[in-house]
Amino acid sequence: MDDRLFRNTMGKFATGVTVITTAVDGEPYGMTANAFMSVSLSPKLIVVSIGENAQMNARIAETGEFGVSFLAENQKDLSMIFAGQIKENLNVQFKWQNNLPVIENALANLTCKVFNTHVEGDHTLYVGEVTSLDVVEGNNPLIFFEGKYQEIH
Ligand code: FAD
């Protein structure tokens, strides 16, 4: 099967956009990811999928914990910064939640402890047990569909 056909077909599934974060020796790092899913209510588990070339793998392996921030529609620049698509003005203000850096003014911020990992093909699935939640009401999400950012109208 052709890679492009696979990617284009998966792009028909509209998602929100998250930033996965962690801190190594107090230094915050983030990466943009839309492969996020809520998994279980008891215990409270979520999963994110991270490609084998991402530096975030080594960082999460070191810290054993990560944050997930659901981006709001006015946070497209942050998505681009943490996907390496914007390389200037990288002075991002994080806020700290449960000793993890998360994105200020995101729709919701979770912190997680790594509960399990599964290497599947060229990605690793990180199952996280949610250790804290913070929700901000009233904003719309940033949407990713057909390889482009979209907003709800
Ligand atoms: P790096 O390349 O180290 O970091 C990524 C970027 O974030 C760099 O440009 C870096 O300068 C910047 N950055 C990191 N920390 C900071 C900081 N503290 N302050 C300022 N800037 C900082 N990949 C996946 O594996 N899974 C997905 O689900 C996924 N979904 C995506 C969804 C979208 C909408 C997009 C646009 C990309 C997605 N990607 C996904 C691709 C992924 O975001 C990039 O490949 C990313 O660059 C990989 O990051 P890295 O861990 O290698 O980190």
PDB file of C-alpha atoms and ligand atoms in Angstrom:
ATOM      1  CA  MET A   1       0.000   0.000   0.000  1.00  0.00           C
ATOM      2  CA  ASP A   2       1.216   3.482  -0.886  1.00  0.00           C
ATOM      3  CA  ASP A   3       2.427   5.680   2.063  1.00  0.00           C
ATOM      4  CA  ARG A   4       0.806   8.812   0.615  1.00  0.00           C
ATOM      5  CA  LEU A   5      -2.572   7.086   0.275  1.00  0.00           C
ATOM      6  CA  PHE A   6      -2.307   5.896   3.898  1.00  0.00           C
ATOM      7  CA  ARG A   7      -1.385   9.389   5.169  1.00  0.00           C
ATOM      8  CA  ASN A   8      -4.090  11.102   3.129  1.00  0.00           C
ATOM      9  CA  THR A   9      -6.703   8.632   4.334  1.00  0.00           C
ATOM     10  CA  MET A  10      -5.677   9.047   8.010  1.00  0.00           C
ATOM     11  CA  GLY A  11      -5.855  12.820   7.477  1.00  0.00           C
ATOM     12  CA  LYS A  12      -9.605  12.448   6.914  1.00  0.00           C
ATOM     13  CA  PHE A  13      -9.907  11.778  10.659  1.00  0.00           C
ATOM     14  CA  ALA A  14     -10.236  15.239  12.246  1.00  0.00           C
ATOM     15  CA  THR A  15      -8.444  15.635  15.579  1.00  0.00           C
ATOM     16  CA  GLY A  16      -7.537  18.226  18.142  1.00  0.00           C
ATOM     17  CA  VAL A  17      -3.888  19.181  18.608  1.00  0.00           C
ATOM     18  CA  THR A  18      -1.885  18.547  21.778  1.00  0.00           C
ATOM     19  CA  VAL A  19       1.564  19.470  23.014  1.00  0.00           C
ATOM     20  CA  ILE A  20       3.291  16.652  24.914  1.00  0.00           C
ATOM     21  CA  THR A  21       5.697  18.051  27.514  1.00  0.00           C
ATOM     22  CA  THR A  22       8.233  16.931  30.042  1.00  0.00           C
ATOM     23  CA  ALA A  23      11.108  18.499  31.992  1.00  0.00           C
ATOM     24  CA  VAL A  24      14.649  17.132  32.204  1.00  0.00           C
ATOM     25  CA  ASP A  25      16.656  18.669  35.076  1.00  0.00           C
ATOM     26  CA  GLY A  26      14.064  21.438  35.298  1.00  0.00           C
ATOM     27  CA  GLU A  27      14.364  22.291  31.569  1.00  0.00           C
ATOM     28  CA  PRO A  28      10.970  22.088  29.769  1.00  0.00           C
ATOM     29  CA  TYR A  29      10.580  20.401  26.375  1.00  0.00           C
ATOM     30  CA  GLY A  30       7.511  20.033  24.158  1.00  0.00           C
ATOM     31  CA  MET A  31       6.414  18.342  20.965  1.00  0.00           C
ATOM     32  CA  THR A  32       3.216  18.632  18.976  1.00  0.00           C
ATOM     33  CA  ALA A  33       1.096  15.482  18.677  1.00  0.00           C
ATOM     34  CA  ASN A  34      -2.413  14.763  17.438  1.00  0.00           C
ATOM     35  CA  ALA A  35      -2.198  11.011  18.139  1.00  0.00           C
ATOM     36  CA  PHE A  36      -3.947  11.231  21.514  1.00  0.00           C
ATOM     37  CA  MET A  37      -6.761   9.110  22.898  1.00  0.00           C
ATOM     38  CA  SER A  38      -8.580   8.703  26.178  1.00  0.00           C
ATOM     39  CA  VAL A  39      -8.294   5.000  27.148  1.00  0.00           C
ATOM     40  CA  SER A  40      -9.758   4.054  30.545  1.00  0.00           C
ATOM     41  CA  LEU A  41     -11.846   5.543  33.352  1.00  0.00           C
ATOM     42  CA  SER A  42     -10.670   3.189  36.126  1.00  0.00           C
ATOM     43  CA  PRO A  43      -7.751   3.648  36.300  1.00  0.00           C
ATOM     44  CA  LYS A  44      -7.698   6.962  34.427  1.00  0.00           C
ATOM     45  CA  LEU A  45      -5.527   6.308  31.382  1.00  0.00           C
ATOM     46  CA  ILE A  46      -4.745   8.108  28.147  1.00  0.00           C
ATOM     47  CA  VAL A  47      -2.397   7.206  25.283  1.00  0.00           C
ATOM     48  CA  VAL A  48      -0.122   9.222  22.997  1.00  0.00           C
ATOM     49  CA  SER A  49       1.835   7.865  20.042  1.00  0.00           C
ATOM     50  CA  ILE A  50       5.360   9.178  19.399  1.00  0.00           C
ATOM     51  CA  GLY A  51       7.481   8.476  16.316  1.00  0.00           C
ATOM     52  CA  GLU A  52      10.790   6.630  16.718  1.00  0.00           C
ATOM     53  CA  ASN A  53      12.866   9.647  15.613  1.00  0.00           C
ATOM     54  CA  ALA A  54      11.405  12.098  18.132  1.00  0.00           C
ATOM     55  CA  GLN A  55      13.743  13.276  20.869  1.00  0.00           C
ATOM     56  CA  MET A  56      10.775  13.185  23.219  1.00  0.00           C
ATOM     57  CA  ASN A  57      11.180   9.380  23.514  1.00  0.00           C
ATOM     58  CA  ALA A  58      14.501   9.684  25.328  1.00  0.00           C
ATOM     59  CA  ARG A  59      13.148  12.499  27.490  1.00  0.00           C
ATOM     60  CA  ILE A  60      10.077  10.557  28.640  1.00  0.00           C
ATOM     61  CA  ALA A  61      12.256   7.475  29.205  1.00  0.00           C
ATOM     62  CA  GLU A  62      14.366   9.607  31.535  1.00  0.00           C
ATOM     63  CA  THR A  63      11.568  11.334  33.440  1.00  0.00           C
ATOM     64  CA  GLY A  64       8.820   8.660  33.449  1.00  0.00           C
ATOM     65  CA  GLU A  65       6.192  11.382  33.285  1.00  0.00           C
ATOM     66  CA  PHE A  66       4.693  13.807  30.782  1.00  0.00           C
ATOM     67  CA  GLY A  67       2.114  16.539  30.367  1.00  0.00           C
ATOM     68  CA  VAL A  68      -0.541  16.839  27.659  1.00  0.00           C
ATOM     69  CA  SER A  69      -1.955  20.257  26.707  1.00  0.00           C
ATOM     70  CA  PHE A  70      -5.014  20.489  24.413  1.00  0.00           C
ATOM     71  CA  LEU A  71      -4.402  23.570  22.260  1.00  0.00           C
ATOM     72  CA  ALA A  72      -7.002  26.301  21.750  1.00  0.00           C
ATOM     73  CA  GLU A  73      -7.746  27.735  18.282  1.00  0.00           C
ATOM     74  CA  ASN A  74      -5.556  30.790  18.966  1.00  0.00           C
ATOM     75  CA  GLN A  75      -2.510  28.570  19.743  1.00  0.00           C
ATOM     76  CA  LYS A  76      -1.587  27.486  16.193  1.00  0.00           C
ATOM     77  CA  ASP A  77       1.810  29.189  16.560  1.00  0.00           C
ATOM     78  CA  LEU A  78       2.576  26.984  19.556  1.00  0.00           C
ATOM     79  CA  SER A  79       1.670  23.880  17.553  1.00  0.00           C
ATOM     80  CA  MET A  80       4.058  25.013  14.820  1.00  0.00           C
ATOM     81  CA  ILE A  81       6.851  25.811  17.299  1.00  0.00           C
ATOM     82  CA  PHE A  82       6.613  22.372  18.943  1.00  0.00           C
ATOM     83  CA  ALA A  83       6.489  20.635  15.551  1.00  0.00           C
ATOM     84  CA  GLY A  84       9.700  22.396  14.488  1.00  0.00           C
ATOM     85  CA  GLN A  85       7.812  24.396  11.808  1.00  0.00           C
ATOM     86  CA  ILE A  86       8.620  27.789  13.413  1.00  0.00           C
ATOM     87  CA  LYS A  87      12.211  28.185  14.511  1.00  0.00           C
ATOM     88  CA  GLU A  88      12.280  31.804  15.713  1.00  0.00           C
ATOM     89  CA  ASN A  89      10.798  33.493  18.816  1.00  0.00           C
ATOM     90  CA  LEU A  90      10.885  30.223  20.725  1.00  0.00           C
ATOM     91  CA  ASN A  91      10.543  31.904  24.104  1.00  0.00           C
ATOM     92  CA  VAL A  92       7.458  29.970  25.211  1.00  0.00           C
ATOM     93  CA  GLN A  93       6.013  30.598  28.660  1.00  0.00           C
ATOM     94  CA  PHE A  94       5.135  27.342  30.358  1.00  0.00           C
ATOM     95  CA  LYS A  95       3.174  27.052  33.559  1.00  0.00           C
ATOM     96  CA  TRP A  96       3.910  24.308  36.066  1.00  0.00           C
ATOM     97  CA  GLN A  97       1.328  21.764  37.127  1.00  0.00           C
ATOM     98  CA  ASN A  98       2.196  18.896  39.438  1.00  0.00           C
ATOM     99  CA  ASN A  99       5.926  19.583  38.775  1.00  0.00           C
ATOM    100  CA  LEU A 100       5.503  19.296  34.992  1.00  0.00           C
ATOM    101  CA  PRO A 101       5.571  22.126  32.437  1.00  0.00           C
ATOM    102  CA  VAL A 102       2.298  22.596  30.535  1.00  0.00           C
ATOM    103  CA  ILE A 103       1.031  25.202  28.066  1.00  0.00           C
ATOM    104  CA  GLU A 104      -0.569  28.324  29.532  1.00  0.00           C
ATOM    105  CA  ASN A 105      -4.162  29.006  28.438  1.00  0.00           C
ATOM    106  CA  ALA A 106      -4.579  25.610  26.775  1.00  0.00           C
ATOM    107  CA  LEU A 107      -8.125  24.167  26.768  1.00  0.00           C
ATOM    108  CA  ALA A 108      -7.029  21.526  29.245  1.00  0.00           C
ATOM    109  CA  ASN A 109      -3.769  20.363  30.803  1.00  0.00           C
ATOM    110  CA  LEU A 110      -3.143  16.849  32.079  1.00  0.00           C
ATOM    111  CA  THR A 111      -0.141  15.440  33.867  1.00  0.00           C
ATOM    112  CA  CYS A 112       0.592  11.714  33.595  1.00  0.00           C
ATOM    113  CA  LYS A 113       2.873   9.026  34.960  1.00  0.00           C
ATOM    114  CA  VAL A 114       4.004   6.457  32.392  1.00  0.00           C
ATOM    115  CA  PHE A 115       1.786   3.421  33.057  1.00  0.00           C
ATOM    116  CA  ASN A 116       2.959   1.279  30.122  1.00  0.00           C
ATOM    117  CA  THR A 117       4.737   1.596  26.767  1.00  0.00           C
ATOM    118  CA  HIS A 118       4.267  -0.425  23.603  1.00  0.00           C
ATOM    119  CA  VAL A 119       6.581  -0.180  20.609  1.00  0.00           C
ATOM    120  CA  GLU A 120       4.359  -0.695  17.567  1.00  0.00           C
ATOM    121  CA  GLY A 121       5.982  -0.357  14.161  1.00  0.00           C
ATOM    122  CA  ASP A 122       7.799   2.989  13.935  1.00  0.00           C
ATOM    123  CA  HIS A 123       5.953   4.577  16.900  1.00  0.00           C
ATOM    124  CA  THR A 124       5.828   4.043  20.664  1.00  0.00           C
ATOM    125  CA  LEU A 125       2.495   4.192  22.454  1.00  0.00           C
ATOM    126  CA  TYR A 126       2.825   5.796  25.885  1.00  0.00           C
ATOM    127  CA  VAL A 127      -0.049   4.884  28.154  1.00  0.00           C
ATOM    128  CA  GLY A 128      -0.210   7.539  30.854  1.00  0.00           C
ATOM    129  CA  GLU A 129      -2.002   7.397  34.200  1.00  0.00           C
ATOM    130  CA  VAL A 130      -3.502  10.842  34.742  1.00  0.00           C
ATOM    131  CA  THR A 131      -2.191  12.455  37.930  1.00  0.00           C
ATOM    132  CA  SER A 132      -3.783  15.911  37.591  1.00  0.00           C
ATOM    133  CA  LEU A 133      -6.234  17.796  35.379  1.00  0.00           C
ATOM    134  CA  ASP A 134      -6.877  21.473  34.753  1.00  0.00           C
ATOM    135  CA  VAL A 135      -9.619  22.698  32.402  1.00  0.00           C
ATOM    136  CA  VAL A 136     -10.288  26.197  31.056  1.00  0.00           C
ATOM    137  CA  GLU A 137     -13.867  26.631  29.801  1.00  0.00           C
ATOM    138  CA  GLY A 138     -15.003  28.878  26.968  1.00  0.00           C
ATOM    139  CA  ASN A 139     -12.383  28.412  24.242  1.00  0.00           C
ATOM    140  CA  ASN A 140     -12.648  26.512  20.972  1.00  0.00           C
ATOM    141  CA  PRO A 141     -10.096  23.828  20.029  1.00  0.00           C
ATOM    142  CA  LEU A 142      -7.454  23.966  17.334  1.00  0.00           C
ATOM    143  CA  ILE A 143      -8.414  21.304  14.768  1.00  0.00           C
ATOM    144  CA  PHE A 144      -6.163  19.320  12.402  1.00  0.00           C
ATOM    145  CA  PHE A 145      -7.843  17.907   9.277  1.00  0.00           C
ATOM    146  CA  GLU A 146      -6.429  16.878   5.889  1.00  0.00           C
ATOM    147  CA  GLY A 147      -2.953  17.991   6.994  1.00  0.00           C
ATOM    148  CA  LYS A 148      -4.141  21.560   7.746  1.00  0.00           C
ATOM    149  CA  TYR A 149      -5.142  23.560  10.796  1.00  0.00           C
ATOM    150  CA  GLN A 150      -8.846  24.363  10.978  1.00  0.00           C
ATOM    151  CA  GLU A 151     -11.155  26.198  13.343  1.00  0.00           C
ATOM    152  CA  ILE A 152     -14.745  25.515  14.377  1.00  0.00           C
ATOM    153  CA  HIS A 153     -17.123  28.138  12.930  1.00  0.00           C
TER     154      HIS A 153
HETATM  155  P1  FAD B   1      12.379  18.504  19.082  1.00  0.00           P
HETATM  156  O1  FAD B   1      12.640  18.463  17.624  1.00  0.00           O
HETATM  157  O2  FAD B   1      13.461  18.582  20.068  1.00  0.00           O
HETATM  158  O3  FAD B   1      11.326  19.611  19.439  1.00  0.00           O
HETATM  159  C1  FAD B   1      10.300  19.963  18.548  1.00  0.00           C
HETATM  160  C2  FAD B   1      10.333  21.465  18.388  1.00  0.00           C
HETATM  161  O4  FAD B   1       9.893  22.050  19.613  1.00  0.00           O
HETATM  162  C3  FAD B   1      11.733  22.017  18.088  1.00  0.00           C
HETATM  163  O5  FAD B   1      11.630  22.916  17.000  1.00  0.00           O
HETATM  164  C4  FAD B   1      12.109  22.742  19.376  1.00  0.00           C
HETATM  165  O6  FAD B   1      12.841  23.927  19.145  1.00  0.00           O
HETATM  166  C5  FAD B   1      10.755  23.098  19.976  1.00  0.00           C
HETATM  167  N1  FAD B   1      10.860  23.113  21.441  1.00  0.00           N
HETATM  168  C6  FAD B   1      10.991  22.059  22.269  1.00  0.00           C
HETATM  169  N2  FAD B   1      11.071  22.467  23.546  1.00  0.00           N
HETATM  170  C7  FAD B   1      10.981  23.833  23.533  1.00  0.00           C
HETATM  171  C8  FAD B   1      10.981  24.848  24.542  1.00  0.00           C
HETATM  172  N3  FAD B   1      11.151  24.572  25.830  1.00  0.00           N
HETATM  173  N4  FAD B   1      10.800  26.135  24.156  1.00  0.00           N
HETATM  174  C9  FAD B   1      10.637  26.436  22.853  1.00  0.00           C
HETATM  175  N5  FAD B   1      10.649  25.536  21.840  1.00  0.00           N
HETATM  176  C10 FAD B   1      10.821  24.250  22.181  1.00  0.00           C
HETATM  177  N6  FAD B   1       4.744  13.333  15.826  1.00  0.00           N
HETATM  178  C11 FAD B   1       4.497  12.205  16.541  1.00  0.00           C
HETATM  179  O7  FAD B   1       5.432  11.456  16.823  1.00  0.00           O
HETATM  180  N7  FAD B   1       3.242  11.901  16.991  1.00  0.00           N
HETATM  181  C12 FAD B   1       2.159  12.680  16.710  1.00  0.00           C
HETATM  182  O8  FAD B   1       1.048  12.386  17.135  1.00  0.00           O
HETATM  183  C13 FAD B   1       2.387  13.862  15.948  1.00  0.00           C
HETATM  184  N8  FAD B   1       1.358  14.695  15.653  1.00  0.00           N
HETATM  185  C14 FAD B   1       1.592  15.849  14.988  1.00  0.00           C
HETATM  186  C15 FAD B   1       0.503  16.706  14.743  1.00  0.00           C
HETATM  187  C16 FAD B   1       0.703  17.905  14.078  1.00  0.00           C
HETATM  188  C17 FAD B   1      -0.497  18.824  13.851  1.00  0.00           C
HETATM  189  C18 FAD B   1       2.006  18.256  13.644  1.00  0.00           C
HETATM  190  C19 FAD B   1       2.216  19.566  12.941  1.00  0.00           C
HETATM  191  C20 FAD B   1       3.088  17.424  13.892  1.00  0.00           C
HETATM  192  C21 FAD B   1       2.900  16.199  14.559  1.00  0.00           C
HETATM  193  N9  FAD B   1       3.962  15.333  14.836  1.00  0.00           N
HETATM  194  C22 FAD B   1       3.720  14.174  15.536  1.00  0.00           C
HETATM  195  C23 FAD B   1       5.336  15.656  14.436  1.00  0.00           C
HETATM  196  C24 FAD B   1       6.166  16.171  15.618  1.00  0.00           C
HETATM  197  O9  FAD B   1       5.539  17.279  16.260  1.00  0.00           O
HETATM  198  C25 FAD B   1       7.581  16.633  15.146  1.00  0.00           C
HETATM  199  O10 FAD B   1       8.190  15.564  14.449  1.00  0.00           O
HETATM  200  C26 FAD B   1       8.443  17.115  16.304  1.00  0.00           C
HETATM  201  O11 FAD B   1       9.430  17.985  15.818  1.00  0.00           O
HETATM  202  C27 FAD B   1       9.171  16.003  17.023  1.00  0.00           C
HETATM  203  O12 FAD B   1       9.763  16.564  18.153  1.00  0.00           O
HETATM  204  P2  FAD B   1      11.014  16.015  18.934  1.00  0.00           P
HETATM  205  O13 FAD B   1      10.608  15.239  20.123  1.00  0.00           O
HETATM  206  O14 FAD B   1      11.982  15.357  17.994  1.00  0.00           O
HETATM  207  O15 FAD B   1      11.543  17.300  19.564  1.00  0.00           O
END
